[in-house]
PDB file of C-alpha atoms and ligand atoms in Angstrom:
ATOM      1  CA  UNK A 250      -8.801   4.351 -13.906  1.00  0.00           C
ATOM      2  CA  UNK A 251      -7.112   1.990 -11.474  1.00  0.00           C
ATOM      3  CA  UNK A 252      -3.710   3.218 -10.272  1.00  0.00           C
ATOM      4  CA  UNK A 253      -0.868   0.732  -9.871  1.00  0.00           C
ATOM      5  CA  UNK A 254       1.688   0.779  -7.047  1.00  0.00           C
ATOM      6  CA  UNK A 255       4.368  -1.881  -7.520  1.00  0.00           C
ATOM      7  CA  UNK A 256       5.753  -3.258  -4.267  1.00  0.00           C
ATOM      8  CA  UNK A 257       9.546  -3.580  -4.377  1.00  0.00           C
ATOM      9  CA  UNK A 258       9.334  -6.460  -1.879  1.00  0.00           C
ATOM     10  CA  UNK A 259       9.429  -8.949  -4.746  1.00  0.00           C
ATOM     11  CA  UNK A 260      11.840  -6.925  -6.904  1.00  0.00           C
ATOM     12  CA  UNK A 261      15.529  -7.743  -7.357  1.00  0.00           C
ATOM     13  CA  UNK A 262      16.912  -5.343  -4.733  1.00  0.00           C
ATOM     14  CA  UNK A 263      20.427  -5.919  -6.050  1.00  0.00           C
ATOM     15  CA  UNK A 264      19.213  -3.835  -9.033  1.00  0.00           C
ATOM     16  CA  UNK A 265      17.020  -1.446  -7.098  1.00  0.00           C
ATOM     17  CA  UNK A 266      17.728   1.631  -9.201  1.00  0.00           C
ATOM     18  CA  UNK A 267      17.064  -0.172 -12.473  1.00  0.00           C
ATOM     19  CA  UNK A 268      13.879  -1.878 -11.311  1.00  0.00           C
ATOM     20  CA  UNK A 269      12.410   1.359  -9.937  1.00  0.00           C
ATOM     21  CA  UNK A 270      13.258   3.267 -13.095  1.00  0.00           C
ATOM     22  CA  UNK A 271      11.924   0.420 -15.233  1.00  0.00           C
ATOM     23  CA  UNK A 272       8.642   0.574 -13.319  1.00  0.00           C
ATOM     24  CA  UNK A 273       8.475   4.344 -13.728  1.00  0.00           C
ATOM     25  CA  UNK A 274       9.146   4.065 -17.469  1.00  0.00           C
ATOM     26  CA  UNK A 275       6.439   1.386 -17.711  1.00  0.00           C
ATOM     27  CA  UNK A 276       3.926   3.929 -16.409  1.00  0.00           C
ATOM     28  CA  UNK A 277       3.178   2.830 -12.828  1.00  0.00           C
ATOM     29  CA  UNK A 278       1.663   5.490 -10.559  1.00  0.00           C
ATOM     30  CA  UNK A 279       3.407   5.058  -7.197  1.00  0.00           C
ATOM     31  CA  UNK A 280       6.228   2.985  -5.704  1.00  0.00           C
ATOM     32  CA  UNK A 281       5.025   0.904  -2.734  1.00  0.00           C
ATOM     33  CA  UNK A 282       7.607   0.243  -0.022  1.00  0.00           C
ATOM     34  CA  UNK A 283       6.834  -2.519   2.475  1.00  0.00           C
ATOM     35  CA  UNK A 284       8.517  -1.809   5.799  1.00  0.00           C
ATOM     36  CA  UNK A 285       8.467  -4.826   8.129  1.00  0.00           C
ATOM     37  CA  UNK A 286       9.932  -5.205  11.628  1.00  0.00           C
ATOM     38  CA  UNK A 287       9.733  -8.967  12.247  1.00  0.00           C
ATOM     39  CA  UNK A 288       7.352  -8.273  15.173  1.00  0.00           C
ATOM     40  CA  UNK A 289       4.114  -6.965  13.659  1.00  0.00           C
ATOM     41  CA  UNK A 290       4.717  -9.384  10.768  1.00  0.00           C
ATOM     42  CA  UNK A 291       7.007 -12.463  10.602  1.00  0.00           C
ATOM     43  CA  UNK A 292       9.400 -10.840   8.150  1.00  0.00           C
ATOM     44  CA  UNK A 293      12.064  -8.144   8.336  1.00  0.00           C
ATOM     45  CA  UNK A 294      12.698  -5.852   5.388  1.00  0.00           C
ATOM     46  CA  UNK A 295      14.121  -2.328   5.433  1.00  0.00           C
ATOM     47  CA  UNK A 296      13.908   1.111   7.078  1.00  0.00           C
ATOM     48  CA  UNK A 297      14.145   4.791   6.118  1.00  0.00           C
ATOM     49  CA  UNK A 298      17.575   4.297   4.562  1.00  0.00           C
ATOM     50  CA  UNK A 299      16.038   2.373   1.673  1.00  0.00           C
ATOM     51  CA  UNK A 300      13.296   4.956   1.209  1.00  0.00           C
ATOM     52  CA  UNK A 301      16.075   7.558   0.910  1.00  0.00           C
ATOM     53  CA  UNK A 302      17.755   5.473  -1.782  1.00  0.00           C
ATOM     54  CA  UNK A 303      14.556   5.064  -3.797  1.00  0.00           C
ATOM     55  CA  UNK A 304      13.849   8.774  -3.367  1.00  0.00           C
ATOM     56  CA  UNK A 305      17.082   9.509  -5.193  1.00  0.00           C
ATOM     57  CA  UNK A 306      16.123   7.489  -8.282  1.00  0.00           C
ATOM     58  CA  UNK A 307      12.485   8.355  -8.971  1.00  0.00           C
ATOM     59  CA  UNK A 308      10.089  11.273  -8.796  1.00  0.00           C
ATOM     60  CA  UNK A 309       7.068   8.988  -8.386  1.00  0.00           C
ATOM     61  CA  UNK A 310       5.134   9.207  -5.106  1.00  0.00           C
ATOM     62  CA  UNK A 311       6.687   6.896  -2.500  1.00  0.00           C
ATOM     63  CA  UNK A 312       3.903   4.967  -0.792  1.00  0.00           C
ATOM     64  CA  UNK A 313       5.337   3.655   2.481  1.00  0.00           C
ATOM     65  CA  UNK A 314       3.432   0.804   4.138  1.00  0.00           C
ATOM     66  CA  UNK A 315       4.523   0.468   7.780  1.00  0.00           C
ATOM     67  CA  UNK A 316       4.030  -3.076   9.022  1.00  0.00           C
ATOM     68  CA  UNK A 317       5.791  -2.246  12.289  1.00  0.00           C
ATOM     69  CA  UNK A 318       4.630  -1.985  15.899  1.00  0.00           C
ATOM     70  CA  UNK A 319       4.355   1.497  17.393  1.00  0.00           C
ATOM     71  CA  UNK A 320       4.937   3.210  14.044  1.00  0.00           C
ATOM     72  CA  UNK A 321       4.840   6.604  15.823  1.00  0.00           C
ATOM     73  CA  UNK A 322       8.506   6.021  16.659  1.00  0.00           C
ATOM     74  CA  UNK A 323       9.564   6.351  13.037  1.00  0.00           C
ATOM     75  CA  UNK A 324       7.102   8.702  11.329  1.00  0.00           C
ATOM     76  CA  UNK A 325       9.537  11.622  11.275  1.00  0.00           C
ATOM     77  CA  UNK A 326      12.322   9.388   9.943  1.00  0.00           C
ATOM     78  CA  UNK A 327      10.217   8.126   7.040  1.00  0.00           C
ATOM     79  CA  UNK A 328       8.930  11.604   6.296  1.00  0.00           C
ATOM     80  CA  UNK A 329      12.495  12.951   6.253  1.00  0.00           C
ATOM     81  CA  UNK A 330      13.619  10.016   4.083  1.00  0.00           C
ATOM     82  CA  UNK A 331      11.217  11.145   1.354  1.00  0.00           C
ATOM     83  CA  UNK A 332       7.977   9.215   1.847  1.00  0.00           C
ATOM     84  CA  UNK A 333       4.966  10.902   0.240  1.00  0.00           C
ATOM     85  CA  UNK A 334       2.354   8.613   1.782  1.00  0.00           C
ATOM     86  CA  UNK A 335       2.706   6.884   5.148  1.00  0.00           C
ATOM     87  CA  UNK A 336       0.249   4.109   5.981  1.00  0.00           C
ATOM     88  CA  UNK A 337       0.108   2.699   9.522  1.00  0.00           C
ATOM     89  CA  UNK A 338      -1.714  -0.416  10.672  1.00  0.00           C
ATOM     90  CA  UNK A 339      -4.716  -0.065  12.971  1.00  0.00           C
ATOM     91  CA  UNK A 340      -3.538  -3.183  14.818  1.00  0.00           C
ATOM     92  CA  UNK A 341       0.021  -1.899  15.351  1.00  0.00           C
ATOM     93  CA  UNK A 342      -0.576   1.041  17.682  1.00  0.00           C
ATOM     94  CA  UNK A 343      -2.640   1.883  20.764  1.00  0.00           C
ATOM     95  CA  UNK A 344      -3.359   5.285  19.178  1.00  0.00           C
ATOM     96  CA  UNK A 345      -4.111   5.026  15.436  1.00  0.00           C
ATOM     97  CA  UNK A 346      -5.846   8.417  15.416  1.00  0.00           C
ATOM     98  CA  UNK A 347      -2.799  10.137  16.876  1.00  0.00           C
ATOM     99  CA  UNK A 348      -0.498   8.350  14.425  1.00  0.00           C
ATOM    100  CA  UNK A 349      -2.610   9.517  11.469  1.00  0.00           C
ATOM    101  CA  UNK A 350      -2.694  13.063  12.825  1.00  0.00           C
ATOM    102  CA  UNK A 351       1.096  13.035  13.171  1.00  0.00           C
ATOM    103  CA  UNK A 352       1.575  11.906   9.554  1.00  0.00           C
ATOM    104  CA  UNK A 353      -0.560  14.830   8.431  1.00  0.00           C
ATOM    105  CA  UNK A 354       1.338  17.245  10.684  1.00  0.00           C
ATOM    106  CA  UNK A 355       4.455  16.075   8.845  1.00  0.00           C
ATOM    107  CA  UNK A 356       2.801  17.141   5.598  1.00  0.00           C
ATOM    108  CA  UNK A 357       2.408  13.623   4.205  1.00  0.00           C
ATOM    109  CA  UNK A 358      -0.658  11.781   2.945  1.00  0.00           C
ATOM    110  CA  UNK A 359      -1.949   9.593   5.752  1.00  0.00           C
ATOM    111  CA  UNK A 360      -3.139   6.026   5.306  1.00  0.00           C
ATOM    112  CA  UNK A 361      -4.644   3.477   7.645  1.00  0.00           C
ATOM    113  CA  UNK A 362      -4.367  -0.249   6.906  1.00  0.00           C
ATOM    114  CA  UNK A 363      -6.256  -3.233   8.323  1.00  0.00           C
ATOM    115  CA  UNK A 364      -5.479  -6.929   8.132  1.00  0.00           C
ATOM    116  CA  UNK A 365      -7.876  -9.540   6.745  1.00  0.00           C
ATOM    117  CA  UNK A 366      -9.015 -10.502  10.262  1.00  0.00           C
ATOM    118  CA  UNK A 367      -9.782  -6.977  11.429  1.00  0.00           C
ATOM    119  CA  UNK A 368     -13.387  -5.748  11.316  1.00  0.00           C
ATOM    120  CA  UNK A 369     -13.993  -3.109   8.656  1.00  0.00           C
ATOM    121  CA  UNK A 370     -15.491  -0.887  11.359  1.00  0.00           C
ATOM    122  CA  UNK A 371     -11.918  -0.078  12.429  1.00  0.00           C
ATOM    123  CA  UNK A 372     -11.855   2.432   9.569  1.00  0.00           C
ATOM    124  CA  UNK A 373     -14.999   4.236  10.649  1.00  0.00           C
ATOM    125  CA  UNK A 374     -13.615   6.670  13.310  1.00  0.00           C
ATOM    126  CA  UNK A 375     -10.686   7.682  11.146  1.00  0.00           C
ATOM    127  CA  UNK A 376     -12.066   7.693   7.609  1.00  0.00           C
ATOM    128  CA  UNK A 377     -12.871  11.428   7.642  1.00  0.00           C
ATOM    129  CA  UNK A 378      -9.159  12.139   8.283  1.00  0.00           C
ATOM    130  CA  UNK A 379      -7.653   9.633   5.835  1.00  0.00           C
ATOM    131  CA  UNK A 380      -6.066  10.216   2.468  1.00  0.00           C
ATOM    132  CA  UNK A 381      -5.713   6.446   1.951  1.00  0.00           C
ATOM    133  CA  UNK A 382      -7.552   3.400   3.324  1.00  0.00           C
ATOM    134  CA  UNK A 383      -5.527   0.243   2.711  1.00  0.00           C
ATOM    135  CA  UNK A 384      -7.320  -3.084   2.809  1.00  0.00           C
ATOM    136  CA  UNK A 385      -4.993  -6.084   3.096  1.00  0.00           C
ATOM    137  CA  UNK A 386      -6.106  -8.913   0.825  1.00  0.00           C
ATOM    138  CA  UNK A 387      -3.397 -11.233   2.160  1.00  0.00           C
ATOM    139  CA  UNK A 388      -2.018 -11.669   5.661  1.00  0.00           C
ATOM    140  CA  UNK A 389       0.900  -9.232   5.718  1.00  0.00           C
ATOM    141  CA  UNK A 390       4.549 -10.246   5.636  1.00  0.00           C
ATOM    142  CA  UNK A 391       5.275 -11.668   2.222  1.00  0.00           C
ATOM    143  CA  UNK A 392       4.802 -11.168  -1.504  1.00  0.00           C
ATOM    144  CA  UNK A 393       3.436 -13.822  -3.831  1.00  0.00           C
ATOM    145  CA  UNK A 394       0.583 -14.928  -1.572  1.00  0.00           C
ATOM    146  CA  UNK A 395      -2.924 -15.870  -2.702  1.00  0.00           C
ATOM    147  CA  UNK A 396      -5.673 -13.241  -2.699  1.00  0.00           C
ATOM    148  CA  UNK A 397      -8.148 -13.768   0.157  1.00  0.00           C
ATOM    149  CA  UNK A 398     -11.590 -13.744  -1.527  1.00  0.00           C
ATOM    150  CA  UNK A 399     -13.430 -12.087   1.381  1.00  0.00           C
ATOM    151  CA  UNK A 400     -11.484  -8.938   0.513  1.00  0.00           C
ATOM    152  CA  UNK A 401     -13.850  -8.305  -2.420  1.00  0.00           C
ATOM    153  CA  UNK A 402     -16.960  -7.937  -0.283  1.00  0.00           C
ATOM    154  CA  UNK A 403     -14.977  -5.948   2.278  1.00  0.00           C
ATOM    155  CA  UNK A 404     -13.840  -3.577  -0.483  1.00  0.00           C
ATOM    156  CA  UNK A 405     -17.436  -3.048  -1.560  1.00  0.00           C
ATOM    157  CA  UNK A 406     -18.493  -2.217   1.990  1.00  0.00           C
ATOM    158  CA  UNK A 407     -15.446  -0.012   2.484  1.00  0.00           C
ATOM    159  CA  UNK A 408     -16.346   1.889  -0.698  1.00  0.00           C
ATOM    160  CA  UNK A 409     -19.811   2.615   0.723  1.00  0.00           C
ATOM    161  CA  UNK A 410     -18.271   3.832   4.003  1.00  0.00           C
ATOM    162  CA  UNK A 411     -15.801   5.988   2.098  1.00  0.00           C
ATOM    163  CA  UNK A 412     -18.487   7.483  -0.152  1.00  0.00           C
ATOM    164  CA  UNK A 413     -20.463   8.423   2.914  1.00  0.00           C
ATOM    165  CA  UNK A 414     -17.676   9.655   5.217  1.00  0.00           C
ATOM    166  CA  UNK A 415     -14.899  10.950   2.958  1.00  0.00           C
ATOM    167  CA  UNK A 416     -15.303  10.730  -0.832  1.00  0.00           C
ATOM    168  CA  UNK A 417     -11.741  12.021  -1.321  1.00  0.00           C
ATOM    169  CA  UNK A 418     -10.145   9.043   0.445  1.00  0.00           C
ATOM    170  CA  UNK A 419      -8.456   6.589  -1.942  1.00  0.00           C
ATOM    171  CA  UNK A 420      -9.105   2.854  -1.468  1.00  0.00           C
ATOM    172  CA  UNK A 421      -5.913   0.804  -1.753  1.00  0.00           C
ATOM    173  CA  UNK A 422      -5.987  -2.988  -2.052  1.00  0.00           C
ATOM    174  CA  UNK A 423      -2.794  -4.794  -1.167  1.00  0.00           C
ATOM    175  CA  UNK A 424      -1.906  -8.437  -1.660  1.00  0.00           C
ATOM    176  CA  UNK A 425      -2.454 -11.101  -4.292  1.00  0.00           C
ATOM    177  CA  UNK A 426      -3.504  -8.668  -7.005  1.00  0.00           C
ATOM    178  CA  UNK A 427      -2.782 -10.275 -10.380  1.00  0.00           C
ATOM    179  CA  UNK A 428      -4.452 -11.081 -13.698  1.00  0.00           C
ATOM    180  CA  UNK A 429      -7.019 -13.283 -11.958  1.00  0.00           C
ATOM    181  CA  UNK A 430      -8.052 -10.734  -9.338  1.00  0.00           C
ATOM    182  CA  UNK A 431      -7.368  -7.244 -10.699  1.00  0.00           C
ATOM    183  CA  UNK A 432     -10.731  -6.812 -12.458  1.00  0.00           C
ATOM    184  CA  UNK A 433     -12.595  -8.037  -9.366  1.00  0.00           C
ATOM    185  CA  UNK A 434     -10.883  -5.572  -7.039  1.00  0.00           C
ATOM    186  CA  UNK A 435     -11.384  -2.686  -9.455  1.00  0.00           C
ATOM    187  CA  UNK A 436     -15.085  -3.432  -9.827  1.00  0.00           C
ATOM    188  CA  UNK A 437     -15.376  -3.765  -6.042  1.00  0.00           C
ATOM    189  CA  UNK A 438     -14.089  -0.220  -5.611  1.00  0.00           C
ATOM    190  CA  UNK A 439     -10.297  -0.157  -5.444  1.00  0.00           C
ATOM    191  CA  UNK A 440      -8.745   3.107  -6.610  1.00  0.00           C
ATOM    192  CA  UNK A 441      -5.182   1.810  -6.255  1.00  0.00           C
ATOM    193  CA  UNK A 442      -3.826  -1.724  -6.573  1.00  0.00           C
ATOM    194  CA  UNK A 443      -0.546  -2.651  -4.933  1.00  0.00           C
ATOM    195  CA  UNK A 444       1.104  -5.401  -6.927  1.00  0.00           C
ATOM    196  CA  UNK A 445       4.380  -7.109  -6.120  1.00  0.00           C
ATOM    197  CA  UNK A 446       4.767 -10.472  -7.784  1.00  0.00           C
ATOM    198  CA  UNK A 447       2.405  -9.577 -10.635  1.00  0.00           C
ATOM    199  CA  UNK A 448       4.732  -6.749 -11.674  1.00  0.00           C
ATOM    200  CA  UNK A 449       8.177  -7.833 -10.442  1.00  0.00           C
ATOM    201  CA  UNK A 450       8.607 -11.446 -11.522  1.00  0.00           C
ATOM    202  CA  UNK A 451      11.529 -11.575 -13.917  1.00  0.00           C
ATOM    203  CA  UNK A 452       9.427 -10.533 -16.923  1.00  0.00           C
ATOM    204  CA  UNK A 453       9.538  -6.871 -18.057  1.00  0.00           C
ATOM    205  CA  UNK A 454       7.381  -4.631 -15.863  1.00  0.00           C
ATOM    206  CA  UNK A 455       5.854  -2.980 -18.935  1.00  0.00           C
ATOM    207  CA  UNK A 456       4.680  -6.388 -20.195  1.00  0.00           C
ATOM    208  CA  UNK A 457       3.235  -7.303 -16.794  1.00  0.00           C
ATOM    209  CA  UNK A 458       1.474  -3.946 -16.450  1.00  0.00           C
ATOM    210  CA  UNK A 459       0.036  -4.215 -19.960  1.00  0.00           C
ATOM    211  CA  UNK A 460      -1.272  -7.706 -19.178  1.00  0.00           C
ATOM    212  CA  UNK A 461      -3.009  -6.431 -16.052  1.00  0.00           C
ATOM    213  CA  UNK A 462      -4.560  -3.482 -17.904  1.00  0.00           C
ATOM    214  CA  UNK A 463      -5.741  -5.752 -20.727  1.00  0.00           C
ATOM    215  CA  UNK A 464      -7.624  -7.918 -18.257  1.00  0.00           C
ATOM    216  CA  UNK A 465      -8.878  -4.859 -16.430  1.00  0.00           C
ATOM    217  CA  UNK A 466     -10.323  -2.992 -19.346  1.00  0.00           C
ATOM    218  CA  UNK A 467     -11.125  -5.938 -21.619  1.00  0.00           C
TER     219      UNK A 467
HETATM  220  C1  LIG B 796       2.503  -7.856   2.077  1.00  0.00           C
HETATM  221  C2  LIG B 796       2.746  -6.482   1.458  1.00  0.00           C
HETATM  222  C3  LIG B 796       2.268  -6.416   0.026  1.00  0.00           C
HETATM  223  C4  LIG B 796       2.980  -7.433  -0.885  1.00  0.00           C
HETATM  224  C5  LIG B 796       2.271  -7.494  -2.216  1.00  0.00           C
HETATM  225  O1  LIG B 796       2.675  -7.777   3.463  1.00  0.00           O
HETATM  226  O2  LIG B 796       2.097  -5.466   2.184  1.00  0.00           O
HETATM  227  O3  LIG B 796       2.470  -5.080  -0.469  1.00  0.00           O
HETATM  228  O4  LIG B 796       4.315  -7.046  -1.076  1.00  0.00           O
HETATM  229  O5  LIG B 796       2.887  -8.528  -2.966  1.00  0.00           O
HETATM  230  P1  LIG B 796       1.959  -9.421  -3.926  1.00  0.00           P
HETATM  231  O6  LIG B 796       1.319  -8.444  -4.889  1.00  0.00           O
HETATM  232  O7  LIG B 796       2.920 -10.364  -4.591  1.00  0.00           O
HETATM  233  O8  LIG B 796       0.943 -10.092  -3.053  1.00  0.00           O
HETATM  234 ZN1  LIG B 797       2.176  -3.447   1.220  1.00  0.00          ZN
END
């Protein structure tokens, strides 16, 4: 079964508590929080203080996606704020292995993410240590972007790497997942789909989630 992790980036943050609790009631699996610093990506979102706020309103796993340079600086802060998973970008640190080790020392599930232009081989050295491998299917920074089709083949290859090196590692696909792409990413090997605009778009989350599952399991 594909898990769903709604990204609050496209949610109405003026109603953060309601939207998170609506998503939980609709049956999503995780809450995905996109942290952006305006340097690693051309957008600026929020820090640990928002993770703390979301922590207070849901018991779902908080899946923190750090799109920030030198994420090592903030791992303790996000762990303390209540993150359950912390995913760092391979491209954002000189020492991805050390960053992943530190997340695990903090007792959190550790993820590594790569951008659409980064060779899949970047996962290879770290896969044995990872709880999550996040494949970006859009260039990071914004919600509502179009799925990059090469992500499908990359997911298939990543699945083979994962099966060989660490069968317990979950494959997360992030970006442009909607009714047109959700079946494709699931069949290609995704265990978890991050979805922002497909779940938070003014229509009830439960309706959006049902629509995705209908396409998925049709
Ligand atoms: C983009 C973020 C994604 C994004 C997903 O940098 O990492 O999580 O919010 O939004 P959609 O599903 O609308 O592409
Ligand atoms: Zn994300």
